[in-house]
PDB file of C-alpha atoms and ligand atoms in Angstrom:
ATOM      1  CA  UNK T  21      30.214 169.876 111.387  1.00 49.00           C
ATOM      2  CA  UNK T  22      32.901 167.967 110.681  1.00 52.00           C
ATOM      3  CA  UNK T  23      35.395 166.822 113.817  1.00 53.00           C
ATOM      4  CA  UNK T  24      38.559 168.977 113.505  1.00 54.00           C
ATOM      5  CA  UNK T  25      41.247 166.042 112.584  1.00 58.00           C
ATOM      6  CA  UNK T  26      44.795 166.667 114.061  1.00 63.00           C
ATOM      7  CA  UNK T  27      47.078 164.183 113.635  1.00 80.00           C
ATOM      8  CA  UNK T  28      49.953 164.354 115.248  1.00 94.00           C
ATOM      9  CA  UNK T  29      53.192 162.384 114.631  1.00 96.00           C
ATOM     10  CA  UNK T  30      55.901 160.660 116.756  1.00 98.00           C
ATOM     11  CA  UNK T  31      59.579 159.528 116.591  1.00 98.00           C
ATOM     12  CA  UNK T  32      60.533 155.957 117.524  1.00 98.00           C
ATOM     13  CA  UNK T  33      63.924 154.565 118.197  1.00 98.00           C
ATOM     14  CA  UNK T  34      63.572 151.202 118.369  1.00 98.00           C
ATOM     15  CA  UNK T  35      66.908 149.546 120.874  1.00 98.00           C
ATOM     16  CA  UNK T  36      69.378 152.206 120.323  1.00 98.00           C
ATOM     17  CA  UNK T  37      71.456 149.540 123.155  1.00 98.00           C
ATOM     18  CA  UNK T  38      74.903 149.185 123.693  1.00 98.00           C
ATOM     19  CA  UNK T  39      74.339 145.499 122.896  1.00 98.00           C
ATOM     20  CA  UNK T  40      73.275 145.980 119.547  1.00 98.00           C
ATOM     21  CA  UNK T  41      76.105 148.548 118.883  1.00 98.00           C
ATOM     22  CA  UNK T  42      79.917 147.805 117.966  1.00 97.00           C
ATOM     23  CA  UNK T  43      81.469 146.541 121.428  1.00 97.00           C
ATOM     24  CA  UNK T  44      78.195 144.709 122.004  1.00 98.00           C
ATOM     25  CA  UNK T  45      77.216 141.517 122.810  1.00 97.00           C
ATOM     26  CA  UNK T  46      74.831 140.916 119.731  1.00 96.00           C
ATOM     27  CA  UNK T  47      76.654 143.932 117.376  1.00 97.00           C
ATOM     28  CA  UNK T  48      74.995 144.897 114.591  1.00 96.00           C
ATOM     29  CA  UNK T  49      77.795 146.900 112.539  1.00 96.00           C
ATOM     30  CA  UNK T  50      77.200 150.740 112.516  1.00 97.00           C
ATOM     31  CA  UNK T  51      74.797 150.488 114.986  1.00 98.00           C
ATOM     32  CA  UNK T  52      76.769 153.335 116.944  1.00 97.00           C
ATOM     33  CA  UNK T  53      76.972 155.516 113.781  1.00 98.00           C
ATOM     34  CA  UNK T  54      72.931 155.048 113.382  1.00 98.00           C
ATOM     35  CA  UNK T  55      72.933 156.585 117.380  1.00 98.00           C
ATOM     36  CA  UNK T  56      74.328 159.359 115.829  1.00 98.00           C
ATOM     37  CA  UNK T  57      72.551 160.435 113.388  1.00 97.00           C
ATOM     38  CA  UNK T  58      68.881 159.891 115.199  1.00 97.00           C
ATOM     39  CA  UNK T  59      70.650 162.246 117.373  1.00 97.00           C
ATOM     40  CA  UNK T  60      70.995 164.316 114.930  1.00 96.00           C
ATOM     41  CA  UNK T  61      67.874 164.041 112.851  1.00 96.00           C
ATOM     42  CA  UNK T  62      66.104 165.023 116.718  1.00 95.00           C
ATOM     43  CA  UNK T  63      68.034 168.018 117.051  1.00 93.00           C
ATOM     44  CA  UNK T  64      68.056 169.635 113.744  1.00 91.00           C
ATOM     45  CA  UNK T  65      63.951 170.411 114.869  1.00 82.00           C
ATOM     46  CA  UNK T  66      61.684 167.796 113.557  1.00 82.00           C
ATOM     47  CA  UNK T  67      58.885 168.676 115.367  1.00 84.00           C
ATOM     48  CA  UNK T  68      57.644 165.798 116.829  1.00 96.00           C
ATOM     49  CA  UNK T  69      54.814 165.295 119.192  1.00 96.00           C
ATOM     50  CA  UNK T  70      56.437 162.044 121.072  1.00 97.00           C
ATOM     51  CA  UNK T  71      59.564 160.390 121.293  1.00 98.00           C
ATOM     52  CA  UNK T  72      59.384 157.204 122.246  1.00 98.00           C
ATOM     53  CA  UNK T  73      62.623 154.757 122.629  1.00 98.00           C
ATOM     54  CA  UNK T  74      61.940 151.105 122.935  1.00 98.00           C
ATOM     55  CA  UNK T  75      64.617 148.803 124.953  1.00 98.00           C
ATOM     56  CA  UNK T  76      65.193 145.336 125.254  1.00 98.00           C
ATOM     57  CA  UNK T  77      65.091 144.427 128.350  1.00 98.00           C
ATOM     58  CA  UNK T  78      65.547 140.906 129.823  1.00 97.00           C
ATOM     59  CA  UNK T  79      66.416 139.157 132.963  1.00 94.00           C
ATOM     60  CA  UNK T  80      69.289 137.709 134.050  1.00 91.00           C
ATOM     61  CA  UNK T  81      70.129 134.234 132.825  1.00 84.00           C
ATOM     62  CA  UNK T  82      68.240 131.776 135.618  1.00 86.00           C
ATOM     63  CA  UNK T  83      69.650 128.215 134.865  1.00 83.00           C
ATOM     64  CA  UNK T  84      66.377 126.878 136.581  1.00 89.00           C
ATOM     65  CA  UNK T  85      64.258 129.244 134.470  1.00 86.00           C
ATOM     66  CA  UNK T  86      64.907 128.804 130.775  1.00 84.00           C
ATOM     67  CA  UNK T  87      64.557 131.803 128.851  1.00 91.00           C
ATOM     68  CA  UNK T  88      64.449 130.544 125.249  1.00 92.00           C
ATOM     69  CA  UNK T  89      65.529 133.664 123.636  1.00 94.00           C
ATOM     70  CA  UNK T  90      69.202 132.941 124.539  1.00 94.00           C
ATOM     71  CA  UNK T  91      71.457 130.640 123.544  1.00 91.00           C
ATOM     72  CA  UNK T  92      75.326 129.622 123.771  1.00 89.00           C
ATOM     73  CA  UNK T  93      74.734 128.078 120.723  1.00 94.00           C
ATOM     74  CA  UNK T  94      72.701 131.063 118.597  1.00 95.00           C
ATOM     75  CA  UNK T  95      71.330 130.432 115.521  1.00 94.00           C
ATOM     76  CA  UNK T  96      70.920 134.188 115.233  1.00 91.00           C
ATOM     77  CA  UNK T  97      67.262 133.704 113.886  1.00 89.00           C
ATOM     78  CA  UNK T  98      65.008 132.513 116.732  1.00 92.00           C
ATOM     79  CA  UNK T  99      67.983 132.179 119.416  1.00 94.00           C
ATOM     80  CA  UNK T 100      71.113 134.902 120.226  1.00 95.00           C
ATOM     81  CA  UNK T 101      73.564 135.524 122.689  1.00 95.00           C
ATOM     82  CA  UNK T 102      72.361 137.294 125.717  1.00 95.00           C
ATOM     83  CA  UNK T 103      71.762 140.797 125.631  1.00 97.00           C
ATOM     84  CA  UNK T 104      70.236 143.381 127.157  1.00 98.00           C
ATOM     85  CA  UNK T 105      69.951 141.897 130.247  1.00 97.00           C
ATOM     86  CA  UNK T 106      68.334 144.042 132.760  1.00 96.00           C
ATOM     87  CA  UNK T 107      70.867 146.458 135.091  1.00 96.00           C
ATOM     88  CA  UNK T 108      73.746 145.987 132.655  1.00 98.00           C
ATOM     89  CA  UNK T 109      75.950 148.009 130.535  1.00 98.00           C
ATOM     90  CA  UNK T 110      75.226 146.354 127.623  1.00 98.00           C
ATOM     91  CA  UNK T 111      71.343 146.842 128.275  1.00 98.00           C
ATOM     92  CA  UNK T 112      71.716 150.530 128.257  1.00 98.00           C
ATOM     93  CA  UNK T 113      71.331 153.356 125.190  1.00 98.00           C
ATOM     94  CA  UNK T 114      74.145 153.950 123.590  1.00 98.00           C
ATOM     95  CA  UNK T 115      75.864 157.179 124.481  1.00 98.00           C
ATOM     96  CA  UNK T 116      75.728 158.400 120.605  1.00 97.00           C
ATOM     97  CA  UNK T 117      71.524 158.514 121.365  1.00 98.00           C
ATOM     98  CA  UNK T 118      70.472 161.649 122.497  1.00 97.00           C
ATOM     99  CA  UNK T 119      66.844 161.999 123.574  1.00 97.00           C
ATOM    100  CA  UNK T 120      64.981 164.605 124.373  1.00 96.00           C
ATOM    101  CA  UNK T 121      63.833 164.813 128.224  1.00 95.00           C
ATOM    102  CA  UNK T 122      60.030 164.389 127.307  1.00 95.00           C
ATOM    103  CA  UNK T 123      61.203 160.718 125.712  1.00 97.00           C
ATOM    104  CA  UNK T 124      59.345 157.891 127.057  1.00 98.00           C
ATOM    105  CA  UNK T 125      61.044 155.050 127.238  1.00 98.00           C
ATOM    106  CA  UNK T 126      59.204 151.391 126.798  1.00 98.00           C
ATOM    107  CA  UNK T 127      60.666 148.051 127.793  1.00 98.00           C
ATOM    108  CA  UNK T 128      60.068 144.574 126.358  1.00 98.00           C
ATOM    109  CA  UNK T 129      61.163 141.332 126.860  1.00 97.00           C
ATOM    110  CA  UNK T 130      61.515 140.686 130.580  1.00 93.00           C
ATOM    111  CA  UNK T 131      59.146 137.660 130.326  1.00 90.00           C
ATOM    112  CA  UNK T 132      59.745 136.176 126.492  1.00 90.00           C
ATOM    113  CA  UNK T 133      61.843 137.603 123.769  1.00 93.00           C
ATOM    114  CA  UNK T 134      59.452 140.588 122.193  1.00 96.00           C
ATOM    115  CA  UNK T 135      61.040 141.668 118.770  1.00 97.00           C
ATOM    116  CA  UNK T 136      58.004 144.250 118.435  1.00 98.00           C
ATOM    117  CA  UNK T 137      58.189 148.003 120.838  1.00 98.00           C
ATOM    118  CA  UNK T 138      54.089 147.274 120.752  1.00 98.00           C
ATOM    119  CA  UNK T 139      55.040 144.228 123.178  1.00 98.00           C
ATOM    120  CA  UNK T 140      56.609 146.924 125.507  1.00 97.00           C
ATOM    121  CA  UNK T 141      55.407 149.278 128.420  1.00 98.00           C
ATOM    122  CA  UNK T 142      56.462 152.588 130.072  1.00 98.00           C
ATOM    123  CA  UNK T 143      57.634 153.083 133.496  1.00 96.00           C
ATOM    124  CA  UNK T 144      54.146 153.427 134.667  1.00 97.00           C
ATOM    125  CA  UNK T 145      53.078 150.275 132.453  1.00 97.00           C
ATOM    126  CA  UNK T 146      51.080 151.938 129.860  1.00 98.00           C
ATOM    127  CA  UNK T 147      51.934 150.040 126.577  1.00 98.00           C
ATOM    128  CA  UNK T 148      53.209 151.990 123.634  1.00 98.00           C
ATOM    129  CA  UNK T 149      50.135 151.958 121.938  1.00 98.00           C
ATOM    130  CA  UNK T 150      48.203 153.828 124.867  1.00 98.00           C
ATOM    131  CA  UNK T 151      50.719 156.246 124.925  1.00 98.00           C
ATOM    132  CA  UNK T 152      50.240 157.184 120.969  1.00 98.00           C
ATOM    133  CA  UNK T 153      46.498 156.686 121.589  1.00 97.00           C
ATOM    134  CA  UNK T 154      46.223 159.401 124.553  1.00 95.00           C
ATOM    135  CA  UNK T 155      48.812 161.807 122.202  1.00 96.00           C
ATOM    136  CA  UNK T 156      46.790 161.418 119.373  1.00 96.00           C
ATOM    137  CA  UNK T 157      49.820 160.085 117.175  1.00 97.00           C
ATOM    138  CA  UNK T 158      48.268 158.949 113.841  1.00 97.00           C
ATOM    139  CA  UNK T 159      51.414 158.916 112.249  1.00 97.00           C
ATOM    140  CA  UNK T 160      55.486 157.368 113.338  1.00 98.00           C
ATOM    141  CA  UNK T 161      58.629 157.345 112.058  1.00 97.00           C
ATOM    142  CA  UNK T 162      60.319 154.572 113.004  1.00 98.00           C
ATOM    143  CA  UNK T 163      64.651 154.339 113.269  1.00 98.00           C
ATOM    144  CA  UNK T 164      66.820 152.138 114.727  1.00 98.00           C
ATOM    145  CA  UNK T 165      68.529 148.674 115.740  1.00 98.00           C
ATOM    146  CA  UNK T 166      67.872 146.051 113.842  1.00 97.00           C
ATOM    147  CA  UNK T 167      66.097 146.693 110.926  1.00 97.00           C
ATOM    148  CA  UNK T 168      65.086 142.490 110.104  1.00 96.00           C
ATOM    149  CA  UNK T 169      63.826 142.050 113.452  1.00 96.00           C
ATOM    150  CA  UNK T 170      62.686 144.650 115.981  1.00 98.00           C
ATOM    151  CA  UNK T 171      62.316 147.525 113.676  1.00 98.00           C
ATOM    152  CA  UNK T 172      60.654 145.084 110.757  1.00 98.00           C
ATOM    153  CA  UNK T 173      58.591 143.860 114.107  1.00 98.00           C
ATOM    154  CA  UNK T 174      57.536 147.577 115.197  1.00 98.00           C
ATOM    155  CA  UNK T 175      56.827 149.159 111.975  1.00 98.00           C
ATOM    156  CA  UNK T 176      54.477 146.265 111.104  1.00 98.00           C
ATOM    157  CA  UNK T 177      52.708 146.546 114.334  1.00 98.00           C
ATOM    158  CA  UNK T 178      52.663 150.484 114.055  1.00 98.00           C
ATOM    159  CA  UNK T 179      50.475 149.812 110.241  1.00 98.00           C
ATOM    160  CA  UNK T 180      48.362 146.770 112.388  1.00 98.00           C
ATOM    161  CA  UNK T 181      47.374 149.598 114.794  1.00 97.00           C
ATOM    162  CA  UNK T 182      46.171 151.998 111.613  1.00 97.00           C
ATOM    163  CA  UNK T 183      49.201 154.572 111.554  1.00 98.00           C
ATOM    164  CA  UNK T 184      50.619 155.668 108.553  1.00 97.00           C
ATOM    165  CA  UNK T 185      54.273 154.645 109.283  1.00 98.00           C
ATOM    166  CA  UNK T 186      57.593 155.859 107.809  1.00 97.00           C
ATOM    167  CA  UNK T 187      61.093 154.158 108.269  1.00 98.00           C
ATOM    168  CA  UNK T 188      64.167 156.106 107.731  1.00 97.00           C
ATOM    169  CA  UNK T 189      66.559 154.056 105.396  1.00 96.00           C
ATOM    170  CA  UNK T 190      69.433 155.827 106.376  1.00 96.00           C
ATOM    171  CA  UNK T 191      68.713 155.499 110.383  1.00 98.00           C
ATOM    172  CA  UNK T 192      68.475 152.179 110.665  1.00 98.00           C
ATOM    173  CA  UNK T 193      70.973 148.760 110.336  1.00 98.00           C
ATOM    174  CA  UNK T 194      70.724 144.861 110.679  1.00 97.00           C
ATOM    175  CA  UNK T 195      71.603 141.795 111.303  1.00 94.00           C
ATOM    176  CA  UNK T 196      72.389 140.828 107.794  1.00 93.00           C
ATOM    177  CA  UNK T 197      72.574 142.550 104.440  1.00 93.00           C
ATOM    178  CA  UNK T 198      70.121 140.304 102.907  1.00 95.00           C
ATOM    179  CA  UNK T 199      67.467 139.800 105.578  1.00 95.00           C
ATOM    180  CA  UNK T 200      67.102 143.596 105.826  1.00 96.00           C
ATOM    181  CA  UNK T 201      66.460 144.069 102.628  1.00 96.00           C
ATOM    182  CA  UNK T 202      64.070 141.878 102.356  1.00 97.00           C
ATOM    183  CA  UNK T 203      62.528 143.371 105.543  1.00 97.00           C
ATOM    184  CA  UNK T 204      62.196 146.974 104.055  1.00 97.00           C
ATOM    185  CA  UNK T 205      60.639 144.795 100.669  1.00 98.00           C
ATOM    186  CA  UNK T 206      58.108 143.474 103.029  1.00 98.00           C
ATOM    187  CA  UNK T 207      58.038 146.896 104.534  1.00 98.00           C
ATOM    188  CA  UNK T 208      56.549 148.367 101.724  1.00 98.00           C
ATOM    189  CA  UNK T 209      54.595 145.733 100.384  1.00 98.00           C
ATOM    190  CA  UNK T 210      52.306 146.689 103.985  1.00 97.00           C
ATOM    191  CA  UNK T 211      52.288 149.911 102.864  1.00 97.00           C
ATOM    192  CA  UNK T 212      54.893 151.510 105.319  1.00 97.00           C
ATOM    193  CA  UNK T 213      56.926 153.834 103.127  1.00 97.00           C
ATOM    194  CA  UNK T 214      60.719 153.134 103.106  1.00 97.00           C
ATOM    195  CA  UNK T 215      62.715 156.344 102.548  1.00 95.00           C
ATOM    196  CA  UNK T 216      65.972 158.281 103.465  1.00 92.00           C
ATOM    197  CA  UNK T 217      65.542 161.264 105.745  1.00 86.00           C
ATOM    198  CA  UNK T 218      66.580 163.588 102.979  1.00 82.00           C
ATOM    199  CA  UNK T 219      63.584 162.598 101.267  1.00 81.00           C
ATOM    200  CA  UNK T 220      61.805 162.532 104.422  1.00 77.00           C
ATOM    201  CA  UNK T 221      62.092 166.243 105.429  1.00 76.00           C
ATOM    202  CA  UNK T 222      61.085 167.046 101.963  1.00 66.00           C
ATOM    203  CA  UNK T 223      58.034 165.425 102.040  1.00 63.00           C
ATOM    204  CA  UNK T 224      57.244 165.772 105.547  1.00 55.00           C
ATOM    205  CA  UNK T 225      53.729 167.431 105.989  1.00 51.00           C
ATOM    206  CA  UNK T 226      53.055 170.243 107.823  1.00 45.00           C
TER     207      UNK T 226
HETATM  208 ZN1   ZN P   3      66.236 140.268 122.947  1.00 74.99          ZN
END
């Protein structure tokens, strides 16, 4: 007989931060009006399994410990401006994010920078991958900040672990015009689909 298949689907919000927002310390522009509507896109009942929002999280800058993610000299490729840095305003979610109280939340980066959420780990340390595994989560949409690094990073780890991945056009925003796009280009060329959420609640399966 053949094994019942259920595949359930999650939501992830890759570093909704105040950082990464207007006001921030490593803006990305509109990142506060992409807070909004994730917010929004939750609450108008997409039925999802798991909500998971990923964080940057990194330590405090240690001149006897290097932390080669930062820079006061960023070349906003490989090196940036703190951010995120653990206990701070700036490391928080942005108050425009509004998560539902089953959300688990995943941090990454407290010992090297870690653009992917799959580099990242609950409160309890399981990493984001055990929690889809033990939900049975065969399929994500992924939204958030910024689309040509950590949400390029997660979606591309999401397809690596066999998920049929999604990311919402419309929810997400980058560091640079061009970069992005040629992150959703490489996006789809791994077989993630690239689409707006209008599109997205049309075709969403049931
Ligand atoms: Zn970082």
């Amino acid at each position: 007989m053949p094994e019942e298949v259920t595949m359930q689907s999650a939501l992830i919000v890759v570093d909704v931060q105040n950082d990464f927002c207007p006001g921030g310390s490593l803006a990305v522009a509109g990142g506060d009006a992409v807070a909004t509507r994730i917010s929004r896109w939750i609450e108008s009942g997409n039925d999802y399994h798991l909500v998971v929002a990923t964080m940057d999280s990194h330590p405090r800058p240690d001149p006897t410990q290097p932390f080669p993610h930062f820079s006061d000299h960023p070349d906003y490729m490989r090196t940036w401006p703190p951010h995120c840095i653990e206990g701070t305003c700036g490391a928080r979610l942005h108050r425009n994010l509004r998560l539902p109280p089953s959300a688990v939340v995943v941090r990454k980066g407290q010992e090297a920078a870690a653009y992917s959420g799959f580099a990242g780990h609950d409160d309890h340390g399981v990493s984001l991958a055990e929690n889809l595994q033990r939900e049975r989560i065969g399929a994500v949409d992924i939204v958030g900040l910024a689309t040509d690094y950590c949400v390029k990073a997660t979606a591309m780890d999401a397809r690596a672990h066999g998920l049929a991945v999604r990311v919402f056009a419309d929810m997400v925003a980058g560091v640079s015009l061009g970069s992005s796009g040629r992150a959703l280009d490489e996006l789809r060329n791994a077989g993630i689909v690239v689409e707006t959420s209008i599109d997205g609640s049309r075709s969403r399966p049931e």
